[in-house]
Amino acid sequence: MRQRLSSEKDRYRGRRRVPTPPRSRYAIVVTGAFVGAGVVALGASAMPDAKTVDPQVLASLHDGGVDNALQARAQEASKASRSERTENKLETSLAESPDVWQLPLSGYTFTTPYGMQGNELHAGIDLVAPEGAPFSAVHDGVVKEAGWIGGYGMAVIIDNGDGSEVIYAHARQLLVQKGQQVKAGDMIGLVGSTGHARGPQLTIETQVNGESTDPIPFFRERGVDIQLQVDSIYG
């Protein structure tokens, strides 16, 4: 019996598992620690600062982990970039938009200037033109009045939106109505001789904050010389 047991031991003696040297186990542990630390560091670098991140980004950390956080962060950066480009484009557009002023009509003869005539102030300038010649708005604005206005005859008053108004008088026909918005160059009437006119003419008057002013220097300050029939560079 002893001999049989001895032979059984001898048979399994060569199959004994060789123990792992302590140095190998130590290397495995250290390597695993470095790898784990690298993963943690990578995740930390991918995670944004909670003080500057949208709450949706923080929620994505819990729901989807680092991948979702990176995607949300990229979307946030893209949105900020688009917003900045839109603002820059808007600022550029506004900066490049000119303040257009131009002549009210062409082919006229400048006759009566602004100033005293006898005991009365001629508060405008007269531009003689053929009957029915179209005239246009000199600037963007809103039609304040349009119709028969006393000695002006058929007239249009346009508020330019900057404290100034322009009166277009003695028209044969008006092509705009009160409250209508117009742009510089829009046709607003036809030359006539209604009211206190001496023939077919367009009388232009300008008022600043309710006070009558000479149209010649008023328009020259805005790049238009009515007396010399020189249009603004933007006209």
mmCIF file of C-alpha atoms in Angstrom:
data_model
loop_
_atom_site.group_PDB
_atom_site.id
_atom_site.type_symbol
_atom_site.label_atom_id
_atom_site.label_comp_id
_atom_site.label_asym_id
_atom_site.label_seq_id
_atom_site.Cartn_x
_atom_site.Cartn_y
_atom_site.Cartn_z
ATOM 1 C CA MET A 1 0.000 0.000 0.000
ATOM 2 C CA ARG A 2 2.806 2.405 0.842
ATOM 3 C CA GLN A 3 4.452 1.613 -2.368
ATOM 4 C CA ARG A 4 1.293 2.477 -4.290
ATOM 5 C CA LEU A 5 0.912 5.816 -2.518
ATOM 6 C CA SER A 6 4.513 6.583 -3.154
ATOM 7 C CA SER A 7 4.118 5.882 -6.831
ATOM 8 C CA GLU A 8 1.022 8.150 -6.980
ATOM 9 C CA LYS A 9 3.014 11.010 -5.437
ATOM 10 C CA ASP A 10 5.866 10.379 -7.845
ATOM 11 C CA ARG A 11 3.463 10.590 -10.784
ATOM 12 C CA TYR A 12 2.193 14.113 -9.869
ATOM 13 C CA ARG A 13 5.508 15.367 -8.628
ATOM 14 C CA GLY A 14 6.523 16.609 -12.082
ATOM 15 C CA ARG A 15 3.248 18.543 -12.580
ATOM 16 C CA ARG A 16 3.615 20.859 -9.621
ATOM 17 C CA ARG A 17 2.819 24.554 -10.514
ATOM 18 C CA VAL A 18 5.887 26.690 -10.415
ATOM 19 C CA PRO A 19 5.199 29.710 -8.175
ATOM 20 C CA THR A 20 5.435 33.200 -9.748
ATOM 21 C CA PRO A 21 8.572 34.959 -8.609
ATOM 22 C CA PRO A 22 7.856 37.953 -6.341
ATOM 23 C CA ARG A 23 9.615 40.320 -8.798
ATOM 24 C CA SER A 24 7.179 39.391 -11.629
ATOM 25 C CA ARG A 25 4.138 40.037 -9.461
ATOM 26 C CA TYR A 26 5.568 43.394 -8.444
ATOM 27 C CA ALA A 27 6.126 44.365 -12.095
ATOM 28 C CA ILE A 28 2.518 43.476 -12.976
ATOM 29 C CA VAL A 29 1.156 45.540 -10.105
ATOM 30 C CA VAL A 30 3.303 48.580 -10.973
ATOM 31 C CA THR A 31 2.458 48.360 -14.676
ATOM 32 C CA GLY A 32 -1.244 48.176 -13.879
ATOM 33 C CA ALA A 33 -0.962 51.197 -11.620
ATOM 34 C CA PHE A 34 0.723 53.275 -14.352
ATOM 35 C CA VAL A 35 -1.861 52.252 -16.933
ATOM 36 C CA GLY A 36 -4.717 53.093 -14.576
ATOM 37 C CA ALA A 37 -3.173 56.460 -13.755
ATOM 38 C CA GLY A 38 -2.827 57.215 -17.476
ATOM 39 C CA VAL A 39 -6.493 56.465 -18.090
ATOM 40 C CA VAL A 40 -7.552 58.671 -15.173
ATOM 41 C CA ALA A 41 -5.296 61.500 -16.367
ATOM 42 C CA LEU A 42 -6.653 61.235 -19.901
ATOM 43 C CA GLY A 43 -10.212 61.403 -18.638
ATOM 44 C CA ALA A 44 -9.400 64.355 -16.378
ATOM 45 C CA SER A 45 -7.790 66.303 -19.215
ATOM 46 C CA ALA A 46 -10.850 65.683 -21.382
ATOM 47 C CA MET A 47 -13.240 66.882 -18.680
ATOM 48 C CA PRO A 48 -13.902 70.664 -18.727
ATOM 49 C CA ASP A 49 -13.846 72.903 -15.681
ATOM 50 C CA ALA A 50 -17.215 72.777 -13.930
ATOM 51 C CA LYS A 51 -17.064 76.554 -13.338
ATOM 52 C CA THR A 52 -17.101 77.368 -17.042
ATOM 53 C CA VAL A 53 -19.140 74.543 -18.543
ATOM 54 C CA ASP A 54 -22.797 74.529 -19.398
ATOM 55 C CA PRO A 55 -24.918 72.309 -17.067
ATOM 56 C CA GLN A 56 -25.731 70.100 -20.049
ATOM 57 C CA VAL A 57 -22.054 69.228 -20.325
ATOM 58 C CA LEU A 58 -21.911 68.220 -16.648
ATOM 59 C CA ALA A 59 -24.997 66.075 -17.093
ATOM 60 C CA SER A 60 -23.360 64.336 -20.022
ATOM 61 C CA LEU A 61 -20.469 63.286 -17.760
ATOM 62 C CA HIS A 62 -22.867 61.243 -15.659
ATOM 63 C CA ASP A 63 -24.923 59.914 -18.555
ATOM 64 C CA GLY A 64 -22.316 59.039 -21.153
ATOM 65 C CA GLY A 65 -18.884 59.488 -19.649
ATOM 66 C CA VAL A 66 -15.855 61.135 -21.207
ATOM 67 C CA ASP A 67 -16.900 60.615 -24.846
ATOM 68 C CA ASN A 68 -20.158 62.499 -24.348
ATOM 69 C CA ALA A 69 -18.323 65.222 -22.435
ATOM 70 C CA LEU A 70 -15.891 65.718 -25.308
ATOM 71 C CA GLN A 71 -18.720 65.828 -27.841
ATOM 72 C CA ALA A 72 -20.701 68.332 -25.771
ATOM 73 C CA ARG A 73 -17.614 70.478 -25.315
ATOM 74 C CA ALA A 74 -16.988 70.481 -29.073
ATOM 75 C CA GLN A 75 -20.592 71.490 -29.728
ATOM 76 C CA GLU A 76 -20.307 74.304 -27.185
ATOM 77 C CA ALA A 77 -17.136 75.610 -28.835
ATOM 78 C CA SER A 78 -18.734 75.405 -32.289
ATOM 79 C CA LYS A 79 -21.782 77.331 -31.084
ATOM 80 C CA ALA A 80 -19.591 80.075 -29.588
ATOM 81 C CA SER A 81 -17.602 80.291 -32.818
ATOM 82 C CA ARG A 82 -20.759 80.640 -34.929
ATOM 83 C CA SER A 83 -22.111 83.321 -32.599
ATOM 84 C CA GLU A 84 -18.855 85.268 -32.808
ATOM 85 C CA ARG A 85 -18.815 85.056 -36.625
ATOM 86 C CA THR A 86 -22.426 86.285 -36.780
ATOM 87 C CA GLU A 87 -21.672 89.251 -34.507
ATOM 88 C CA ASN A 88 -18.585 90.178 -36.507
ATOM 89 C CA LYS A 89 -20.529 89.939 -39.771
ATOM 90 C CA LEU A 90 -23.293 92.138 -38.343
ATOM 91 C CA GLU A 91 -20.807 94.740 -37.082
ATOM 92 C CA THR A 92 -19.040 94.758 -40.451
ATOM 93 C CA SER A 93 -22.336 95.105 -42.306
ATOM 94 C CA LEU A 94 -23.406 98.028 -40.141
ATOM 95 C CA ALA A 95 -20.016 99.693 -40.459
ATOM 96 C CA GLU A 96 -20.050 99.398 -44.250
ATOM 97 C CA SER A 97 -23.654 100.609 -44.657
ATOM 98 C CA PRO A 98 -23.495 104.221 -45.992
ATOM 99 C CA ASP A 99 -25.862 107.026 -44.986
ATOM 100 C CA VAL A 100 -27.232 107.790 -48.449
ATOM 101 C CA TRP A 101 -28.229 111.339 -49.439
ATOM 102 C CA GLN A 102 -28.847 112.314 -53.035
ATOM 103 C CA LEU A 103 -30.342 114.883 -55.419
ATOM 104 C CA PRO A 104 -34.161 114.966 -55.579
ATOM 105 C CA LEU A 105 -34.274 115.142 -59.401
ATOM 106 C CA SER A 106 -32.119 115.757 -62.452
ATOM 107 C CA GLY A 107 -32.239 118.232 -65.353
ATOM 108 C CA TYR A 108 -33.403 121.216 -63.297
ATOM 109 C CA THR A 109 -32.420 124.871 -63.137
ATOM 110 C CA PHE A 110 -31.551 126.331 -59.746
ATOM 111 C CA THR A 111 -33.329 129.689 -59.439
ATOM 112 C CA THR A 112 -34.449 131.189 -56.139
ATOM 113 C CA PRO A 113 -32.147 130.714 -53.128
ATOM 114 C CA TYR A 114 -32.980 130.612 -49.435
ATOM 115 C CA GLY A 115 -33.306 134.062 -47.815
ATOM 116 C CA MET A 116 -35.310 137.199 -47.412
ATOM 117 C CA GLN A 117 -37.373 138.433 -50.357
ATOM 118 C CA GLY A 118 -38.732 141.819 -49.461
ATOM 119 C CA ASN A 119 -40.372 141.455 -46.076
ATOM 120 C CA GLU A 120 -40.765 137.707 -46.277
ATOM 121 C CA LEU A 121 -38.404 134.794 -45.781
ATOM 122 C CA HIS A 122 -38.186 132.440 -48.705
ATOM 123 C CA ALA A 123 -37.570 129.362 -46.563
ATOM 124 C CA GLY A 124 -36.553 127.053 -49.394
ATOM 125 C CA ILE A 125 -34.921 126.839 -52.805
ATOM 126 C CA ASP A 126 -36.655 126.590 -56.172
ATOM 127 C CA LEU A 127 -35.667 124.033 -58.779
ATOM 128 C CA VAL A 128 -37.353 124.672 -62.129
ATOM 129 C CA ALA A 129 -38.049 121.495 -64.118
ATOM 130 C CA PRO A 130 -40.467 120.283 -66.806
ATOM 131 C CA GLU A 131 -44.051 119.658 -65.765
ATOM 132 C CA GLY A 132 -44.505 116.046 -64.738
ATOM 133 C CA ALA A 133 -40.801 115.346 -64.153
ATOM 134 C CA PRO A 134 -40.431 112.754 -61.369
ATOM 135 C CA PHE A 135 -38.694 113.701 -58.134
ATOM 136 C CA SER A 136 -37.444 111.381 -55.407
ATOM 137 C CA ALA A 137 -36.659 111.248 -51.697
ATOM 138 C CA VAL A 138 -33.217 112.588 -50.851
ATOM 139 C CA HIS A 139 -32.875 110.285 -47.833
ATOM 140 C CA ASP A 140 -34.492 107.338 -46.071
ATOM 141 C CA GLY A 141 -37.438 108.354 -43.923
ATOM 142 C CA VAL A 142 -41.139 108.243 -43.133
ATOM 143 C CA VAL A 143 -43.778 110.335 -44.883
ATOM 144 C CA LYS A 144 -45.051 112.708 -42.216
ATOM 145 C CA GLU A 145 -47.569 114.500 -44.439
ATOM 146 C CA ALA A 146 -48.733 114.003 -48.028
ATOM 147 C CA GLY A 147 -51.458 116.139 -49.622
ATOM 148 C CA TRP A 148 -52.513 119.739 -50.063
ATOM 149 C CA ILE A 149 -50.656 121.958 -47.566
ATOM 150 C CA GLY A 150 -51.656 125.601 -47.970
ATOM 151 C CA GLY A 151 -49.284 127.681 -50.108
ATOM 152 C CA TYR A 152 -47.130 124.604 -50.706
ATOM 153 C CA GLY A 153 -49.898 123.163 -52.853
ATOM 154 C CA MET A 154 -49.508 119.405 -53.241
ATOM 155 C CA ALA A 155 -46.577 118.629 -50.969
ATOM 156 C CA VAL A 156 -44.755 115.857 -49.156
ATOM 157 C CA ILE A 157 -43.004 116.177 -45.793
ATOM 158 C CA ILE A 158 -40.537 113.395 -44.964
ATOM 159 C CA ASP A 159 -39.040 112.829 -41.519
ATOM 160 C CA ASN A 160 -35.437 111.683 -42.063
ATOM 161 C CA GLY A 161 -35.194 110.086 -38.621
ATOM 162 C CA ASP A 162 -32.286 112.259 -37.447
ATOM 163 C CA GLY A 163 -34.189 115.335 -36.288
ATOM 164 C CA SER A 164 -34.414 116.779 -39.794
ATOM 165 C CA GLU A 165 -37.304 117.007 -42.248
ATOM 166 C CA VAL A 166 -37.479 117.802 -45.952
ATOM 167 C CA ILE A 167 -40.496 119.464 -47.595
ATOM 168 C CA TYR A 168 -41.146 118.878 -51.309
ATOM 169 C CA ALA A 169 -43.676 121.454 -52.551
ATOM 170 C CA HIS A 170 -45.798 122.415 -55.599
ATOM 171 C CA ALA A 171 -46.166 118.879 -56.978
ATOM 172 C CA ARG A 172 -48.672 118.055 -59.698
ATOM 173 C CA GLN A 173 -49.138 114.570 -58.288
ATOM 174 C CA LEU A 174 -47.978 112.703 -55.201
ATOM 175 C CA LEU A 175 -46.922 109.056 -55.333
ATOM 176 C CA VAL A 176 -46.703 108.333 -51.582
ATOM 177 C CA GLN A 177 -49.039 108.385 -48.602
ATOM 178 C CA LYS A 178 -48.759 109.518 -45.011
ATOM 179 C CA GLY A 179 -47.012 106.948 -42.818
ATOM 180 C CA GLN A 180 -45.217 105.287 -45.726
ATOM 181 C CA GLN A 181 -41.542 104.422 -45.381
ATOM 182 C CA VAL A 182 -39.283 105.480 -48.239
ATOM 183 C CA LYS A 183 -35.670 104.967 -49.242
ATOM 184 C CA ALA A 184 -33.290 107.464 -50.783
ATOM 185 C CA GLY A 185 -34.054 107.541 -54.511
ATOM 186 C CA ASP A 186 -37.667 106.328 -54.221
ATOM 187 C CA MET A 187 -39.965 108.303 -56.539
ATOM 188 C CA ILE A 188 -42.399 110.320 -54.403
ATOM 189 C CA GLY A 189 -44.057 112.775 -56.809
ATOM 190 C CA LEU A 190 -44.223 114.666 -60.114
ATOM 191 C CA VAL A 191 -43.173 118.285 -60.608
ATOM 192 C CA GLY A 192 -46.068 120.731 -60.895
ATOM 193 C CA SER A 193 -47.146 124.301 -60.197
ATOM 194 C CA THR A 194 -49.741 123.916 -57.430
ATOM 195 C CA GLY A 195 -50.004 126.382 -54.543
ATOM 196 C CA HIS A 196 -47.990 129.582 -54.619
ATOM 197 C CA ALA A 197 -45.772 128.629 -57.548
ATOM 198 C CA ARG A 198 -44.641 130.698 -60.536
ATOM 199 C CA GLY A 199 -44.584 127.780 -62.902
ATOM 200 C CA PRO A 200 -43.490 124.139 -62.912
ATOM 201 C CA GLN A 201 -40.945 123.815 -60.125
ATOM 202 C CA LEU A 202 -39.940 121.784 -57.104
ATOM 203 C CA THR A 203 -39.420 123.828 -53.970
ATOM 204 C CA ILE A 204 -37.265 122.171 -51.320
ATOM 205 C CA GLU A 205 -37.283 123.243 -47.682
ATOM 206 C CA THR A 206 -35.257 121.751 -44.825
ATOM 207 C CA GLN A 207 -35.950 121.937 -41.102
ATOM 208 C CA VAL A 208 -33.746 120.769 -38.251
ATOM 209 C CA ASN A 209 -35.480 120.208 -34.910
ATOM 210 C CA GLY A 210 -38.399 122.273 -36.151
ATOM 211 C CA GLU A 211 -36.266 125.244 -37.256
ATOM 212 C CA SER A 212 -35.985 126.330 -40.896
ATOM 213 C CA THR A 213 -32.465 126.144 -42.339
ATOM 214 C CA ASP A 214 -30.780 126.904 -45.663
ATOM 215 C CA PRO A 215 -30.972 123.709 -47.796
ATOM 216 C CA ILE A 216 -27.696 124.465 -49.634
ATOM 217 C CA PRO A 217 -25.277 124.051 -46.662
ATOM 218 C CA PHE A 218 -27.574 121.413 -45.160
ATOM 219 C CA PHE A 219 -27.111 119.163 -48.188
ATOM 220 C CA ARG A 220 -23.439 120.049 -48.676
ATOM 221 C CA GLU A 221 -22.702 118.736 -45.187
ATOM 222 C CA ARG A 222 -24.183 115.442 -46.391
ATOM 223 C CA GLY A 223 -22.208 115.237 -49.620
ATOM 224 C CA VAL A 224 -24.851 116.707 -51.959
ATOM 225 C CA ASP A 225 -24.509 120.056 -53.766
ATOM 226 C CA ILE A 226 -27.944 120.974 -55.099
ATOM 227 C CA GLN A 227 -26.758 124.314 -56.463
ATOM 228 C CA LEU A 228 -24.081 122.657 -58.624
ATOM 229 C CA GLN A 229 -26.184 119.499 -59.163
ATOM 230 C CA VAL A 230 -23.488 117.283 -57.646
ATOM 231 C CA ASP A 231 -24.821 114.040 -56.199
ATOM 232 C CA SER A 232 -23.443 112.296 -53.140
ATOM 233 C CA ILE A 233 -20.841 109.590 -53.837
ATOM 234 C CA TYR A 234 -23.440 107.145 -52.486
ATOM 235 C CA GLY A 235 -26.269 108.477 -54.672
#
